[in-house]
mmCIF file of C-alpha atoms in Angstrom:
data_model
loop_
_atom_site.group_PDB
_atom_site.id
_atom_site.type_symbol
_atom_site.label_atom_id
_atom_site.label_comp_id
_atom_site.label_asym_id
_atom_site.label_seq_id
_atom_site.Cartn_x
_atom_site.Cartn_y
_atom_site.Cartn_z
ATOM 1 C CA MET A 152 -25.946 17.646 -21.909
ATOM 2 C CA SER A 153 -27.821 14.513 -22.880
ATOM 3 C CA LEU A 154 -26.137 11.798 -24.620
ATOM 4 C CA ILE A 155 -29.282 10.734 -26.572
ATOM 5 C CA SER A 156 -32.401 12.410 -27.802
ATOM 6 C CA PRO A 157 -35.110 11.999 -25.803
ATOM 7 C CA GLY A 158 -36.968 10.942 -29.365
ATOM 8 C CA LEU A 159 -34.702 8.400 -30.132
ATOM 9 C CA ALA A 160 -34.698 7.277 -26.492
ATOM 10 C CA LEU A 161 -38.581 6.804 -26.489
ATOM 11 C CA SER A 162 -38.383 4.937 -29.824
ATOM 12 C CA ALA A 163 -36.077 2.413 -28.822
ATOM 13 C CA VAL A 164 -38.096 1.806 -25.589
ATOM 14 C CA LEU A 165 -41.122 1.205 -27.362
ATOM 15 C CA ALA A 166 -39.680 -0.834 -30.079
ATOM 16 C CA THR A 167 -37.817 -3.116 -27.590
ATOM 17 C CA ALA A 168 -40.803 -3.205 -25.506
ATOM 18 C CA TYR A 169 -42.911 -4.780 -28.927
ATOM 19 C CA GLY A 170 -40.040 -6.898 -29.768
ATOM 20 C CA ALA A 171 -40.225 -8.354 -25.889
ATOM 21 C CA VAL A 172 -43.747 -9.101 -25.962
ATOM 22 C CA PHE A 173 -44.079 -10.331 -29.283
ATOM 23 C CA HIS A 174 -41.365 -13.041 -27.942
ATOM 24 C CA LEU A 175 -43.117 -13.360 -24.765
ATOM 25 C CA TRP A 176 -46.271 -14.186 -27.009
ATOM 26 C CA ARG A 177 -45.131 -16.287 -29.591
ATOM 27 C CA GLY A 178 -42.303 -17.961 -27.478
ATOM 28 C CA GLY A 179 -38.775 -19.225 -28.784
ATOM 29 C CA GLY A 180 -34.755 -18.969 -27.422
ATOM 30 C CA TYR A 181 -32.611 -16.008 -27.308
ATOM 31 C CA GLY A 182 -31.979 -16.214 -30.926
ATOM 32 C CA MET A 183 -35.966 -15.361 -31.378
ATOM 33 C CA LEU A 184 -35.717 -12.934 -28.841
ATOM 34 C CA LEU A 185 -32.605 -11.114 -30.981
ATOM 35 C CA ARG A 186 -34.522 -11.453 -34.387
ATOM 36 C CA TYR A 187 -37.741 -10.009 -32.699
ATOM 37 C CA LEU A 188 -35.805 -7.521 -31.174
ATOM 38 C CA VAL A 189 -34.102 -6.596 -34.345
ATOM 39 C CA ALA A 190 -37.432 -6.816 -36.228
ATOM 40 C CA ALA A 191 -39.048 -4.285 -34.054
ATOM 41 C CA TRP A 192 -36.107 -1.805 -34.091
ATOM 42 C CA GLY A 193 -36.417 -1.986 -38.213
ATOM 43 C CA GLY A 194 -40.089 -1.827 -38.099
ATOM 44 C CA PHE A 195 -40.395 1.202 -35.803
ATOM 45 C CA ALA A 196 -37.845 2.885 -38.011
ATOM 46 C CA LEU A 197 -39.604 2.196 -40.886
ATOM 47 C CA GLY A 198 -42.649 3.661 -39.571
ATOM 48 C CA GLN A 199 -41.235 6.497 -38.163
ATOM 49 C CA LEU A 200 -39.747 6.966 -41.701
ATOM 50 C CA VAL A 201 -43.111 6.705 -43.467
ATOM 51 C CA GLY A 202 -44.905 8.766 -41.046
ATOM 52 C CA TRP A 203 -41.926 11.694 -41.912
ATOM 53 C CA LEU A 204 -42.512 11.688 -45.617
ATOM 54 C CA GLY A 205 -45.996 11.325 -45.393
ATOM 55 C CA GLY A 206 -46.141 14.453 -43.446
ATOM 56 C CA TRP A 207 -48.634 12.285 -40.722
ATOM 57 C CA ALA A 208 -49.212 13.829 -37.192
ATOM 58 C CA PHE A 209 -51.355 10.913 -35.854
ATOM 59 C CA LEU A 210 -50.443 10.072 -32.191
ATOM 60 C CA MET A 211 -47.155 11.840 -31.959
ATOM 61 C CA VAL A 212 -44.953 12.268 -28.889
ATOM 62 C CA GLY A 213 -42.571 15.332 -29.737
ATOM 63 C CA GLN A 214 -40.887 14.228 -32.856
ATOM 64 C CA VAL A 215 -41.951 10.357 -32.378
ATOM 65 C CA HIS A 216 -44.624 9.007 -34.946
ATOM 66 C CA VAL A 217 -45.837 6.493 -32.339
ATOM 67 C CA LEU A 218 -48.711 5.177 -34.392
ATOM 68 C CA GLU A 219 -46.768 4.668 -37.279
ATOM 69 C CA GLY A 220 -43.913 3.369 -35.563
ATOM 70 C CA THR A 221 -46.223 0.770 -33.604
ATOM 71 C CA LEU A 222 -47.859 -0.399 -37.008
ATOM 72 C CA GLY A 223 -44.469 -0.864 -38.661
ATOM 73 C CA SER A 224 -43.199 -2.864 -35.840
ATOM 74 C CA GLY A 225 -46.014 -4.961 -35.821
ATOM 75 C CA VAL A 226 -45.988 -5.611 -39.329
ATOM 76 C CA VAL A 227 -42.199 -6.335 -39.554
ATOM 77 C CA LEU A 228 -42.953 -8.793 -36.675
ATOM 78 C CA MET A 229 -45.266 -10.583 -38.247
ATOM 79 C CA ILE A 230 -43.456 -11.053 -41.610
ATOM 80 C CA ALA A 231 -40.013 -12.201 -39.368
ATOM 81 C CA TYR A 232 -42.673 -14.626 -37.432
ATOM 82 C CA TRP A 233 -43.785 -15.856 -40.733
ATOM 83 C CA LEU A 234 -40.236 -16.370 -42.074
ATOM 84 C CA THR A 235 -39.162 -18.487 -39.068
ATOM 85 C CA VAL A 236 -42.094 -20.705 -38.673
ATOM 86 C CA SER A 237 -41.951 -24.039 -40.202
ATOM 87 C CA PRO A 238 -44.853 -25.301 -42.204
ATOM 88 C CA SER A 239 -47.203 -26.915 -39.786
ATOM 89 C CA GLY A 240 -49.430 -28.617 -42.066
ATOM 90 C CA PRO A 241 -49.760 -32.410 -42.034
ATOM 91 C CA THR A 242 -46.803 -34.538 -43.115
ATOM 92 C CA ARG A 243 -47.117 -37.272 -46.052
ATOM 93 C CA SER A 244 -46.491 -40.396 -45.013
ATOM 94 C CA SER A 245 -44.820 -43.002 -47.352
ATOM 95 C CA ARG A 246 -46.805 -46.563 -47.449
#
């Protein structure tokens, strides 16, 4: 008897990989890694939900909507990055 469904295991592995690769690309400490992992998991779940509600069957592996989950992860990861980045514009110097 399996403790976890294969679809849930595949979703968790893919979302974790997306969050880890995003962290390698953008950098940061352990806090940022945790933030990116949570964002990737949430985004993948959101993409799964959108694919299921929309009835779409693009690039599915079993019951996992890989394309929609990947797009959801990507969008949520970019939003998480955007929310945590400090503005890098020029600073005003007082004279």
